């Protein structure tokens, strides 16, 4: 890229960064002026959306003039384009976005907007919208799948298991998470991790915790009914097990789901590596899935299960079906991070952690200090 073009994109990035929220706000205003019907594709509140949009544009303006990262940028934009299909975005909408972006950029750069600058910026935005649109048009798989709720039961006040069936089996790997939309909250996409691997009968199972003040999770736990139709989009995530190294798994709460899917998949193979899973909650009676883990461990000698709880016993309002002791499962008291780090030498293990942001951070820190290489620790991105 010639120096002038590079300079123009740097200047533009600085102008966008002077007030990122205003930038995104203006682009959307222009977009809806070009085609007012497009407003209906978005949820009522767009503040989170504006931030996400600005971050992508900022990233684009950083990478295009630089020497590196072009291939990764193209792949990222292609995936974003494929993902946009689930929002109802059509190929022709990208032209409207191009017009909105160019309009806003020319206003931001007023005084410096000569023909060369216009051409440079136009090429950059053609690239972005062209890659997104092209990837959406040529995507090999449908944008959306649907599945019907076949069973739902509440395990506790804030936890539910939801089982669904699909006509066409969904494409995801065990350990991945899916983008999900439920009928109670149209247009609100959330991530949920299937708790069983994909199977030819199209069965799905999710474990959902209602977070305090959470819109979608609360609706699922309280209002989901048999017959509800859920929408699913892409599977994401790279949690996986290497067959030739012992495994440490650390599951906090519903973080058990993706690890459970991996364990069920491993139970079908003959070469699964030795695996020790620590499954933790605040109270012992909240460890709702211990019986399932014990059943799998009963027929798969490579699996060892340790129950972990911060409290030694349950408060009166928890009616545990079976305690770790009833099930004959080893039980340790403490936080997952402390218990796992003190339980052995994990420096030669591959480590998979799933659960809350705080637990993942604390456990990773303790394990790295104890000599586990960071590159051997896997976890999903956190919301
Ligand atoms: C990779 C991945 C996999 C996931 N898998 C599962 C799963 O299998 N089961 C499951 O129940 N959830 C899972 N989640 C969390 C889920 O995607 C939602 O973020 C969560 O259900 C909250 O959504 P909401 O609409 O109820 O909350 P929102 O309405 O989006 O948020 C409302 C309030 O809750 C807070 N909040 C949001 N998320 C959390 C959280 N996780 N913990 C505590 N407070 C929060 C927000 O800060 C906000 O204040 C996963 C998240 C990720 C990133
Ligand atoms: C330059 C091109 C574009 C970029 C960089 C971009 C960027 C983004 C990003 C980062 C998100 C958030 C993704 C997520 O939450 O998973 C998003 C969501 C969305 N985008 Fe785009 N987008 C572009 C073009 C378009 C176009 C042309 C439309 C059509 C009108 C569109 C409509 C939407 C909608 C409806 C959402 C979902 C909003 C929500 O539900 O919160 N985008 N976009």
Tab-separated table of C-alpha atoms and ligand atoms in Angstrom:
chain	number	residue	atom	x	y	z
A	1	UNK	CA	0.000	0.000	0.000
A	2	UNK	CA	1.406	3.431	-0.947
A	3	UNK	CA	2.317	5.878	1.816
A	4	UNK	CA	-0.496	8.291	1.019
A	5	UNK	CA	-3.132	5.581	1.345
A	6	UNK	CA	-1.641	4.308	4.565
A	7	UNK	CA	-1.624	7.816	5.969
A	8	UNK	CA	-5.267	8.388	4.930
A	9	UNK	CA	-6.420	5.242	6.750
A	10	UNK	CA	-4.437	6.183	9.874
A	11	UNK	CA	-6.049	9.619	9.843
A	12	UNK	CA	-9.465	8.101	9.367
A	13	UNK	CA	-8.922	5.682	12.264
A	14	UNK	CA	-7.923	8.594	14.526
A	15	UNK	CA	-11.076	10.490	13.494
A	16	UNK	CA	-13.306	7.463	14.242
A	17	UNK	CA	-11.611	6.975	17.598
A	18	UNK	CA	-12.244	10.567	18.632
A	19	UNK	CA	-15.851	9.532	19.448
A	20	UNK	CA	-16.530	5.862	18.632
A	21	UNK	CA	-20.123	5.831	19.860
A	22	UNK	CA	-21.045	8.900	17.832
A	23	UNK	CA	-19.372	7.344	14.796
A	24	UNK	CA	-21.482	4.161	15.012
A	25	UNK	CA	-24.618	6.129	15.842
A	26	UNK	CA	-24.127	8.263	12.701
A	27	UNK	CA	-23.457	5.266	10.458
A	28	UNK	CA	-26.684	3.589	11.602
A	29	UNK	CA	-28.641	6.823	11.134
A	30	UNK	CA	-27.309	6.996	7.585
A	31	UNK	CA	-28.019	3.287	7.020
A	32	UNK	CA	-31.653	3.669	8.077
A	33	UNK	CA	-31.962	6.777	5.903
A	34	UNK	CA	-30.797	4.758	2.877
A	35	UNK	CA	-33.289	1.972	3.647
A	36	UNK	CA	-35.696	2.554	6.593
A	37	UNK	CA	-36.843	-1.101	6.533
A	38	UNK	CA	-33.431	-2.169	7.797
A	39	UNK	CA	-34.215	-0.812	11.290
A	40	UNK	CA	-36.551	-3.792	11.815
A	41	UNK	CA	-33.648	-6.211	11.660
A	42	UNK	CA	-32.127	-4.753	14.840
A	43	UNK	CA	-33.273	-5.053	18.448
A	44	UNK	CA	-34.831	-1.996	20.115
A	45	UNK	CA	-31.656	-1.158	22.051
A	46	UNK	CA	-28.559	-0.847	19.942
A	47	UNK	CA	-25.834	0.292	22.370
A	48	UNK	CA	-24.037	-3.076	22.502
A	49	UNK	CA	-24.384	-3.365	18.760
A	50	UNK	CA	-22.828	0.066	18.168
A	51	UNK	CA	-19.807	-0.897	20.236
A	52	UNK	CA	-19.356	-4.221	18.393
A	53	UNK	CA	-19.651	-2.457	15.028
A	54	UNK	CA	-17.095	0.230	15.949
A	55	UNK	CA	-14.627	-2.416	17.175
A	56	UNK	CA	-14.729	-4.248	13.846
A	57	UNK	CA	-14.290	-1.038	11.819
A	58	UNK	CA	-11.405	0.005	14.087
A	59	UNK	CA	-9.782	-3.403	13.611
A	60	UNK	CA	-10.193	-3.140	9.820
A	61	UNK	CA	-8.636	0.345	9.759
A	62	UNK	CA	-5.743	-0.950	11.841
A	63	UNK	CA	-5.010	-4.078	9.802
A	64	UNK	CA	-5.464	-2.911	6.184
A	65	UNK	CA	-2.598	-0.385	6.235
A	66	UNK	CA	-0.317	-2.703	8.206
A	67	UNK	CA	2.029	-5.302	6.750
A	68	UNK	CA	0.521	-8.293	8.554
A	69	UNK	CA	-2.762	-9.930	9.424
A	70	UNK	CA	-4.538	-9.607	6.047
A	71	UNK	CA	-5.388	-13.304	5.657
A	72	UNK	CA	-6.782	-13.459	9.218
A	73	UNK	CA	-8.819	-10.312	8.594
A	74	UNK	CA	-10.377	-11.793	5.449
A	75	UNK	CA	-11.288	-15.017	7.296
A	76	UNK	CA	-12.715	-13.012	10.201
A	77	UNK	CA	-14.867	-10.887	7.877
A	78	UNK	CA	-16.010	-13.970	5.959
A	79	UNK	CA	-17.172	-15.610	9.197
A	80	UNK	CA	-18.892	-12.363	10.246
A	81	UNK	CA	-20.682	-12.322	6.870
A	82	UNK	CA	-21.820	-15.938	7.223
A	83	UNK	CA	-22.982	-15.174	10.784
A	84	UNK	CA	-24.938	-12.109	9.592
A	85	UNK	CA	-27.323	-14.361	7.670
A	86	UNK	CA	-28.976	-15.326	10.941
A	87	UNK	CA	-29.927	-11.671	11.548
A	88	UNK	CA	-31.863	-11.672	8.260
A	89	UNK	CA	-29.195	-9.607	6.466
A	90	UNK	CA	-29.424	-10.062	2.678
A	91	UNK	CA	-26.607	-9.597	0.132
A	92	UNK	CA	-28.151	-6.382	-1.227
A	93	UNK	CA	-28.034	-4.770	2.235
A	94	UNK	CA	-24.250	-4.472	2.032
A	95	UNK	CA	-24.567	-1.782	-0.639
A	96	UNK	CA	-26.628	0.322	1.820
A	97	UNK	CA	-23.954	-0.169	4.489
A	98	UNK	CA	-21.227	0.829	2.033
A	99	UNK	CA	-23.090	4.057	1.217
A	100	UNK	CA	-23.652	4.797	4.923
A	101	UNK	CA	-19.998	4.206	5.808
A	102	UNK	CA	-18.654	6.280	2.921
A	103	UNK	CA	-21.048	9.109	3.798
A	104	UNK	CA	-19.895	9.148	7.401
A	105	UNK	CA	-16.203	8.858	6.531
A	106	UNK	CA	-16.383	11.778	4.095
A	107	UNK	CA	-18.079	13.890	6.786
A	108	UNK	CA	-15.448	12.892	9.373
A	109	UNK	CA	-12.588	13.725	7.017
A	110	UNK	CA	-14.065	16.959	5.698
A	111	UNK	CA	-11.185	19.128	4.548
A	112	UNK	CA	-8.947	16.119	3.783
A	113	UNK	CA	-11.416	14.243	1.554
A	114	UNK	CA	-9.623	14.465	-1.786
A	115	UNK	CA	-9.996	12.028	-4.690
A	116	UNK	CA	-7.067	9.837	-3.558
A	117	UNK	CA	-8.411	9.547	-0.019
A	118	UNK	CA	-11.855	8.746	-1.302
A	119	UNK	CA	-10.456	6.008	-3.525
A	120	UNK	CA	-8.393	4.468	-0.703
A	121	UNK	CA	-11.284	4.442	1.743
A	122	UNK	CA	-13.680	3.182	-0.915
A	123	UNK	CA	-11.388	0.233	-1.701
A	124	UNK	CA	-11.130	-0.632	1.993
A	125	UNK	CA	-14.906	-0.558	2.518
A	126	UNK	CA	-15.547	-2.463	-0.749
A	127	UNK	CA	-13.242	-5.111	0.625
A	128	UNK	CA	-15.091	-5.341	3.954
A	129	UNK	CA	-18.614	-5.382	2.549
A	130	UNK	CA	-17.560	-7.499	-0.455
A	131	UNK	CA	-15.940	-10.222	1.673
A	132	UNK	CA	-18.900	-10.345	4.086
A	133	UNK	CA	-21.436	-10.446	1.290
A	134	UNK	CA	-19.478	-12.965	-0.801
A	135	UNK	CA	-19.001	-15.336	2.143
A	136	UNK	CA	-22.711	-15.120	2.985
A	137	UNK	CA	-23.672	-15.869	-0.620
A	138	UNK	CA	-21.349	-18.847	-0.965
A	139	UNK	CA	-21.761	-20.338	2.541
A	140	UNK	CA	-22.126	-24.100	2.204
A	141	UNK	CA	-24.567	-24.513	5.109
A	142	UNK	CA	-27.887	-22.895	5.957
A	143	UNK	CA	-27.868	-19.841	8.209
A	144	UNK	CA	-30.349	-21.255	10.690
A	145	UNK	CA	-31.616	-24.501	12.084
A	146	UNK	CA	-34.692	-24.966	14.198
A	147	UNK	CA	-35.343	-27.426	16.999
A	148	UNK	CA	-38.426	-28.138	19.056
A	149	UNK	CA	-38.393	-28.412	22.841
A	150	UNK	CA	-39.232	-32.029	23.701
A	151	UNK	CA	-38.670	-31.864	27.456
A	152	UNK	CA	-37.812	-29.307	30.074
A	153	UNK	CA	-37.341	-29.743	33.785
A	154	UNK	CA	-36.099	-27.520	36.540
A	155	UNK	CA	-33.374	-28.861	38.725
A	156	UNK	CA	-33.523	-25.941	41.113
A	157	UNK	CA	-34.883	-22.415	41.348
A	158	UNK	CA	-32.365	-21.139	38.810
A	159	UNK	CA	-31.313	-24.177	36.811
A	160	UNK	CA	-33.108	-26.071	34.042
A	161	UNK	CA	-32.358	-28.875	31.617
A	162	UNK	CA	-33.878	-28.423	28.156
A	163	UNK	CA	-33.990	-31.213	25.584
A	164	UNK	CA	-34.858	-30.557	21.944
A	165	UNK	CA	-35.028	-32.435	18.678
A	166	UNK	CA	-34.209	-31.216	15.198
A	167	UNK	CA	-35.310	-32.553	11.819
A	168	UNK	CA	-31.873	-32.104	10.334
A	169	UNK	CA	-28.922	-32.801	12.651
A	170	UNK	CA	-27.064	-29.621	13.559
A	171	UNK	CA	-23.445	-29.143	12.572
A	172	UNK	CA	-21.242	-28.821	15.621
A	173	UNK	CA	-18.468	-30.728	17.317
A	174	UNK	CA	-18.640	-32.042	20.890
A	175	UNK	CA	-17.303	-29.318	23.188
A	176	UNK	CA	-18.473	-26.480	20.914
A	177	UNK	CA	-21.145	-23.918	21.785
A	178	UNK	CA	-24.027	-22.776	19.586
A	179	UNK	CA	-25.705	-19.468	18.903
A	180	UNK	CA	-29.272	-19.793	20.165
A	181	UNK	CA	-32.433	-17.677	19.942
A	182	UNK	CA	-35.559	-18.530	21.931
A	183	UNK	CA	-39.134	-17.429	21.104
A	184	UNK	CA	-39.480	-15.432	24.352
A	185	UNK	CA	-36.668	-13.086	23.162
A	186	UNK	CA	-36.683	-12.729	19.363
A	187	UNK	CA	-33.493	-11.121	17.995
A	188	UNK	CA	-31.526	-11.805	21.194
A	189	UNK	CA	-28.828	-14.347	20.391
A	190	UNK	CA	-26.965	-16.084	23.210
A	191	UNK	CA	-24.368	-18.833	23.431
A	192	UNK	CA	-25.251	-22.203	24.931
A	193	UNK	CA	-23.127	-25.336	25.060
A	194	UNK	CA	-24.805	-28.627	24.180
A	195	UNK	CA	-24.328	-31.136	27.012
A	196	UNK	CA	-24.373	-34.125	24.656
A	197	UNK	CA	-22.500	-34.671	21.389
A	198	UNK	CA	-24.325	-34.279	18.065
A	199	UNK	CA	-26.181	-37.437	17.105
A	200	UNK	CA	-28.006	-38.711	14.014
A	201	UNK	CA	-31.399	-38.411	15.745
A	202	UNK	CA	-30.917	-34.654	16.077
A	203	UNK	CA	-31.232	-34.681	19.877
A	204	UNK	CA	-29.894	-31.739	21.844
A	205	UNK	CA	-29.590	-31.085	25.566
A	206	UNK	CA	-28.776	-27.824	27.325
A	207	UNK	CA	-28.192	-26.938	30.966
A	208	UNK	CA	-29.231	-23.359	31.586
A	209	UNK	CA	-28.657	-21.231	34.654
A	210	UNK	CA	-30.808	-18.121	35.114
A	211	UNK	CA	-28.308	-15.338	35.847
A	212	UNK	CA	-29.481	-12.485	38.042
A	213	UNK	CA	-31.157	-9.854	35.869
A	214	UNK	CA	-30.540	-12.027	32.822
A	215	UNK	CA	-33.195	-11.700	30.133
A	216	UNK	CA	-32.814	-14.819	28.011
A	217	UNK	CA	-31.548	-17.223	30.679
A	218	UNK	CA	-34.374	-16.276	33.064
A	219	UNK	CA	-36.950	-16.731	30.304
A	220	UNK	CA	-35.566	-20.179	29.461
A	221	UNK	CA	-35.592	-21.376	33.053
A	222	UNK	CA	-39.056	-19.951	33.852
A	223	UNK	CA	-41.014	-19.873	30.593
A	224	UNK	CA	-39.693	-22.463	28.145
A	225	UNK	CA	-42.421	-24.978	27.290
A	226	UNK	CA	-42.567	-28.248	25.392
A	227	UNK	CA	-43.260	-27.395	21.737
A	228	UNK	CA	-41.320	-24.091	21.770
A	229	UNK	CA	-39.204	-23.700	18.648
A	230	UNK	CA	-35.638	-22.490	19.129
A	231	UNK	CA	-33.360	-21.154	16.402
A	232	UNK	CA	-29.730	-22.177	16.156
A	233	UNK	CA	-26.905	-20.698	14.106
A	234	UNK	CA	-23.221	-21.556	13.887
A	235	UNK	CA	-21.267	-23.745	16.273
A	236	UNK	CA	-18.122	-22.118	17.639
A	237	UNK	CA	-15.285	-22.991	19.956
A	238	UNK	CA	-12.235	-25.201	19.861
A	239	UNK	CA	-12.358	-27.189	23.111
A	240	UNK	CA	-10.997	-30.610	22.218
A	241	UNK	CA	-9.109	-33.564	23.663
A	242	UNK	CA	-5.799	-34.793	22.256
A	243	UNK	CA	-5.724	-38.583	22.437
A	244	UNK	CA	-2.077	-38.825	23.525
A	245	UNK	CA	-1.932	-36.798	26.742
A	246	UNK	CA	-3.671	-37.177	30.108
A	247	UNK	CA	-6.526	-34.744	30.630
A	248	UNK	CA	-7.519	-32.443	33.484
A	249	UNK	CA	-11.045	-31.024	33.203
A	250	UNK	CA	-12.363	-28.292	35.479
A	251	UNK	CA	-16.113	-27.599	35.317
A	252	UNK	CA	-17.891	-24.868	37.269
A	253	UNK	CA	-21.709	-25.014	37.302
A	254	UNK	CA	-23.257	-25.285	33.836
A	255	UNK	CA	-19.691	-25.096	32.492
A	256	UNK	CA	-19.985	-28.853	32.864
A	257	UNK	CA	-22.029	-29.009	29.636
A	258	UNK	CA	-19.273	-28.861	26.973
A	259	UNK	CA	-16.945	-31.094	29.011
A	260	UNK	CA	-19.742	-33.604	29.528
A	261	UNK	CA	-20.341	-33.672	25.743
A	262	UNK	CA	-16.642	-34.402	25.225
A	263	UNK	CA	-16.644	-37.128	27.895
A	264	UNK	CA	-19.714	-38.810	26.365
A	265	UNK	CA	-18.006	-38.734	22.986
A	266	UNK	CA	-14.807	-40.150	24.527
A	267	UNK	CA	-16.805	-42.970	26.118
A	268	UNK	CA	-17.541	-44.260	22.604
A	269	UNK	CA	-13.843	-44.615	21.777
A	270	UNK	CA	-11.328	-47.201	22.849
A	271	UNK	CA	-8.284	-44.913	22.981
A	272	UNK	CA	-9.465	-42.189	25.363
A	273	UNK	CA	-6.697	-40.735	27.537
A	274	UNK	CA	-6.901	-40.832	31.325
A	275	UNK	CA	-9.162	-37.979	32.398
A	276	UNK	CA	-9.754	-36.433	35.797
A	277	UNK	CA	-12.716	-34.072	36.035
A	278	UNK	CA	-13.273	-31.699	38.958
A	279	UNK	CA	-16.893	-30.583	39.017
A	280	UNK	CA	-17.697	-27.724	41.354
A	281	UNK	CA	-20.555	-25.623	42.705
A	282	UNK	CA	-21.037	-23.544	45.811
A	283	UNK	CA	-23.053	-26.209	47.710
A	284	UNK	CA	-22.670	-29.990	47.391
A	285	UNK	CA	-26.409	-30.421	46.699
A	286	UNK	CA	-26.125	-28.202	43.596
A	287	UNK	CA	-23.907	-30.739	41.822
A	288	UNK	CA	-26.909	-31.883	39.833
A	289	UNK	CA	-25.132	-34.047	37.301
A	290	UNK	CA	-22.924	-36.131	39.577
A	291	UNK	CA	-25.023	-39.259	39.063
A	292	UNK	CA	-24.481	-39.075	35.289
A	293	UNK	CA	-20.739	-38.599	35.708
A	294	UNK	CA	-20.614	-41.517	38.117
A	295	UNK	CA	-22.485	-43.722	35.649
A	296	UNK	CA	-20.022	-42.879	32.860
A	297	UNK	CA	-17.030	-43.399	35.164
A	298	UNK	CA	-18.520	-46.771	36.223
A	299	UNK	CA	-18.048	-48.190	32.726
A	300	UNK	CA	-15.033	-46.113	31.644
A	301	UNK	CA	-12.027	-46.727	33.869
A	302	UNK	CA	-10.069	-43.867	32.253
A	303	UNK	CA	-12.433	-41.356	33.923
A	304	UNK	CA	-12.048	-40.115	37.498
A	305	UNK	CA	-14.540	-37.692	39.070
A	306	UNK	CA	-13.983	-35.357	42.008
A	307	UNK	CA	-16.849	-33.289	43.387
A	308	UNK	CA	-15.909	-29.853	44.715
A	309	UNK	CA	-17.997	-27.455	46.782
A	310	UNK	CA	-17.136	-24.266	48.622
A	311	UNK	CA	-19.469	-25.153	51.498
A	312	UNK	CA	-19.376	-28.447	53.374
A	313	UNK	CA	-23.145	-28.882	53.538
A	314	UNK	CA	-26.364	-27.607	51.972
A	315	UNK	CA	-28.616	-24.856	53.274
A	316	UNK	CA	-32.150	-25.982	54.120
A	317	UNK	CA	-33.668	-24.860	50.818
A	318	UNK	CA	-31.550	-27.212	48.685
A	319	UNK	CA	-33.015	-30.697	48.395
A	320	UNK	CA	-30.156	-32.688	46.938
A	321	UNK	CA	-31.182	-35.927	45.262
A	322	UNK	CA	-27.869	-37.553	46.121
A	323	UNK	CA	-24.738	-36.225	47.811
A	324	UNK	CA	-21.222	-37.058	46.603
A	325	UNK	CA	-20.948	-39.419	49.553
A	326	UNK	CA	-24.208	-41.240	48.626
A	327	UNK	CA	-22.779	-41.732	45.147
A	328	UNK	CA	-19.363	-42.824	46.385
A	329	UNK	CA	-17.672	-39.878	44.715
A	330	UNK	CA	-14.583	-38.226	46.186
A	331	UNK	CA	-15.548	-34.794	47.603
A	332	UNK	CA	-13.217	-31.859	48.273
A	333	UNK	CA	-14.095	-28.546	49.915
A	334	UNK	CA	-12.821	-25.213	48.542
A	335	UNK	CA	-12.862	-23.188	45.364
A	336	UNK	CA	-12.175	-25.096	42.154
A	337	UNK	CA	-8.951	-23.126	41.636
A	338	UNK	CA	-7.579	-24.047	45.073
A	339	UNK	CA	-8.744	-27.655	45.091
A	340	UNK	CA	-7.448	-28.429	41.599
A	341	UNK	CA	-4.099	-26.711	42.080
A	342	UNK	CA	-3.523	-28.550	45.372
A	343	UNK	CA	-4.649	-31.939	44.061
A	344	UNK	CA	-1.599	-32.933	42.074
A	345	UNK	CA	1.026	-32.153	39.485
A	346	UNK	CA	-0.752	-31.202	36.271
A	347	UNK	CA	2.272	-29.957	34.360
A	348	UNK	CA	2.130	-32.786	31.802
A	349	UNK	CA	-1.669	-32.681	31.355
A	350	UNK	CA	-3.830	-30.980	28.781
A	351	UNK	CA	-6.278	-28.812	30.687
A	352	UNK	CA	-9.858	-27.860	29.721
A	353	UNK	CA	-11.690	-25.330	31.877
A	354	UNK	CA	-15.345	-24.269	31.508
A	355	UNK	CA	-17.461	-22.053	33.729
A	356	UNK	CA	-17.612	-18.467	34.891
A	357	UNK	CA	-15.081	-15.875	33.847
A	358	UNK	CA	-13.825	-15.511	37.431
A	359	UNK	CA	-13.342	-19.266	37.885
A	360	UNK	CA	-11.532	-19.655	34.553
A	361	UNK	CA	-9.203	-16.781	35.404
A	362	UNK	CA	-8.466	-17.950	38.962
A	363	UNK	CA	-7.898	-21.581	37.933
A	364	UNK	CA	-5.694	-20.655	34.977
A	365	UNK	CA	-3.596	-18.395	37.195
A	366	UNK	CA	-3.125	-21.089	39.866
A	367	UNK	CA	-2.232	-23.760	37.306
A	368	UNK	CA	0.257	-21.560	35.449
A	369	UNK	CA	1.954	-20.720	38.759
A	370	UNK	CA	2.034	-24.475	39.499
A	371	UNK	CA	3.939	-25.117	36.260
A	372	UNK	CA	1.255	-25.833	33.638
A	373	UNK	CA	2.103	-24.283	30.293
A	374	UNK	CA	-0.504	-21.707	29.273
A	375	UNK	CA	-0.570	-23.193	25.767
A	376	UNK	CA	-1.880	-26.472	27.231
A	377	UNK	CA	-4.884	-24.756	28.867
A	378	UNK	CA	-8.063	-24.427	26.799
A	379	UNK	CA	-11.222	-22.526	27.563
A	380	UNK	CA	-14.022	-20.847	25.599
A	381	UNK	CA	-14.193	-17.076	25.209
A	382	UNK	CA	-16.259	-15.474	27.965
A	383	UNK	CA	-19.227	-13.125	27.395
B	1	LIG	C1	-19.017	-19.816	25.150
B	1	LIG	C2	-20.207	-19.668	26.036
B	1	LIG	C3	-20.977	-20.759	26.354
B	1	LIG	C4	-22.077	-20.633	27.222
B	1	LIG	N1	-22.798	-21.741	27.539
B	1	LIG	C5	-23.813	-21.628	28.438
B	1	LIG	C6	-24.567	-22.775	28.845
B	1	LIG	O1	-24.341	-23.894	28.377
B	1	LIG	N2	-25.558	-22.598	29.765
B	1	LIG	C7	-25.844	-21.365	30.290
B	1	LIG	O2	-26.743	-21.274	31.139
B	1	LIG	N3	-25.172	-20.262	29.903
B	1	LIG	C8	-24.164	-20.363	28.995
B	1	LIG	N4	-23.474	-19.238	28.601
B	1	LIG	C9	-23.938	-17.910	29.088
B	1	LIG	C10	-25.079	-17.417	28.165
B	1	LIG	O3	-24.608	-17.281	26.830
B	1	LIG	C11	-25.628	-16.041	28.571
B	1	LIG	O4	-24.588	-15.107	28.580
B	1	LIG	C12	-26.271	-16.055	29.915
B	1	LIG	O5	-27.301	-17.032	29.904
B	1	LIG	C13	-26.865	-14.682	30.273
B	1	LIG	O6	-27.753	-14.283	29.265
B	1	LIG	P1	-29.022	-13.373	29.622
B	1	LIG	O7	-29.681	-12.992	28.356
B	1	LIG	O8	-29.862	-14.081	30.632
B	1	LIG	O9	-28.359	-12.132	30.330
B	1	LIG	P2	-28.293	-10.634	29.747
B	1	LIG	O10	-29.677	-10.110	29.656
B	1	LIG	O11	-27.446	-10.658	28.517
B	1	LIG	O12	-27.485	-9.926	30.908
B	1	LIG	C14	-28.159	-9.412	32.040
B	1	LIG	C15	-27.219	-9.240	33.211
B	1	LIG	O13	-26.618	-10.484	33.564
B	1	LIG	C16	-25.198	-10.372	33.563
B	1	LIG	N5	-24.655	-11.620	33.006
B	1	LIG	C17	-24.611	-11.962	31.697
B	1	LIG	N6	-24.060	-13.185	31.557
B	1	LIG	C18	-23.766	-13.613	32.798
B	1	LIG	C19	-23.190	-14.803	33.289
B	1	LIG	N7	-22.809	-15.814	32.470
B	1	LIG	N8	-23.044	-14.907	34.642
B	1	LIG	C20	-23.427	-13.924	35.463
B	1	LIG	N9	-23.977	-12.766	35.049
B	1	LIG	C21	-24.141	-12.607	33.731
B	1	LIG	C22	-24.893	-9.208	32.662
B	1	LIG	O14	-23.675	-8.585	33.018
B	1	LIG	C23	-26.073	-8.300	32.893
B	1	LIG	O15	-25.871	-7.509	34.033
B	1	LIG	C24	-22.399	-19.364	27.749
B	1	LIG	C25	-21.636	-18.252	27.394
B	1	LIG	C26	-20.551	-18.392	26.561
B	1	LIG	C27	-19.722	-17.206	26.208
B	2	LIG	C1	-19.279	-3.211	7.239
B	2	LIG	C2	-20.118	-4.204	7.368
B	2	LIG	C3	-20.618	-4.671	8.712
B	2	LIG	C4	-19.938	-4.844	9.877
B	2	LIG	C5	-18.461	-4.580	10.144
B	2	LIG	C6	-20.878	-5.327	10.856
B	2	LIG	C7	-20.576	-5.638	12.168
B	2	LIG	C8	-21.420	-6.243	13.046
B	2	LIG	C9	-21.055	-6.824	14.320
B	2	LIG	C10	-19.642	-6.866	14.890
B	2	LIG	C11	-22.174	-7.323	14.886
B	2	LIG	C12	-22.306	-8.039	16.241
B	2	LIG	C13	-22.224	-9.518	15.926
B	2	LIG	C14	-22.676	-10.416	17.032
B	2	LIG	O1	-23.181	-9.941	18.049
B	2	LIG	O2	-22.546	-11.643	16.834
B	2	LIG	C15	-23.273	-7.072	13.981
B	2	LIG	C16	-24.583	-7.442	14.215
B	2	LIG	C17	-25.608	-7.112	13.370
B	2	LIG	N1	-25.503	-6.529	12.125
B	2	LIG	FE1	-23.831	-5.982	11.199
B	2	LIG	N2	-22.122	-5.401	10.276
B	2	LIG	C18	-22.004	-5.020	8.963
B	2	LIG	C19	-22.997	-4.986	8.036
B	2	LIG	C20	-24.310	-5.143	8.302
B	2	LIG	C21	-25.394	-4.910	7.368
B	2	LIG	C22	-25.226	-4.517	5.908
B	2	LIG	C23	-26.534	-5.151	8.048
B	2	LIG	C24	-27.945	-5.053	7.474
B	2	LIG	C25	-28.722	-4.140	7.762
B	2	LIG	C26	-26.212	-5.534	9.410
B	2	LIG	C27	-27.092	-5.863	10.389
B	2	LIG	C28	-26.746	-6.396	11.618
B	2	LIG	C29	-27.738	-6.897	12.563
B	2	LIG	C30	-29.240	-6.931	12.390
B	2	LIG	C31	-27.008	-7.334	13.669
B	2	LIG	C32	-27.589	-7.963	14.953
B	2	LIG	C33	-27.861	-6.925	15.980
B	2	LIG	C34	-28.348	-7.554	17.277
B	2	LIG	O3	-29.180	-8.474	17.213
B	2	LIG	O4	-27.898	-7.130	18.329
B	2	LIG	N3	-24.848	-5.496	9.535
B	2	LIG	N4	-22.792	-6.408	12.882
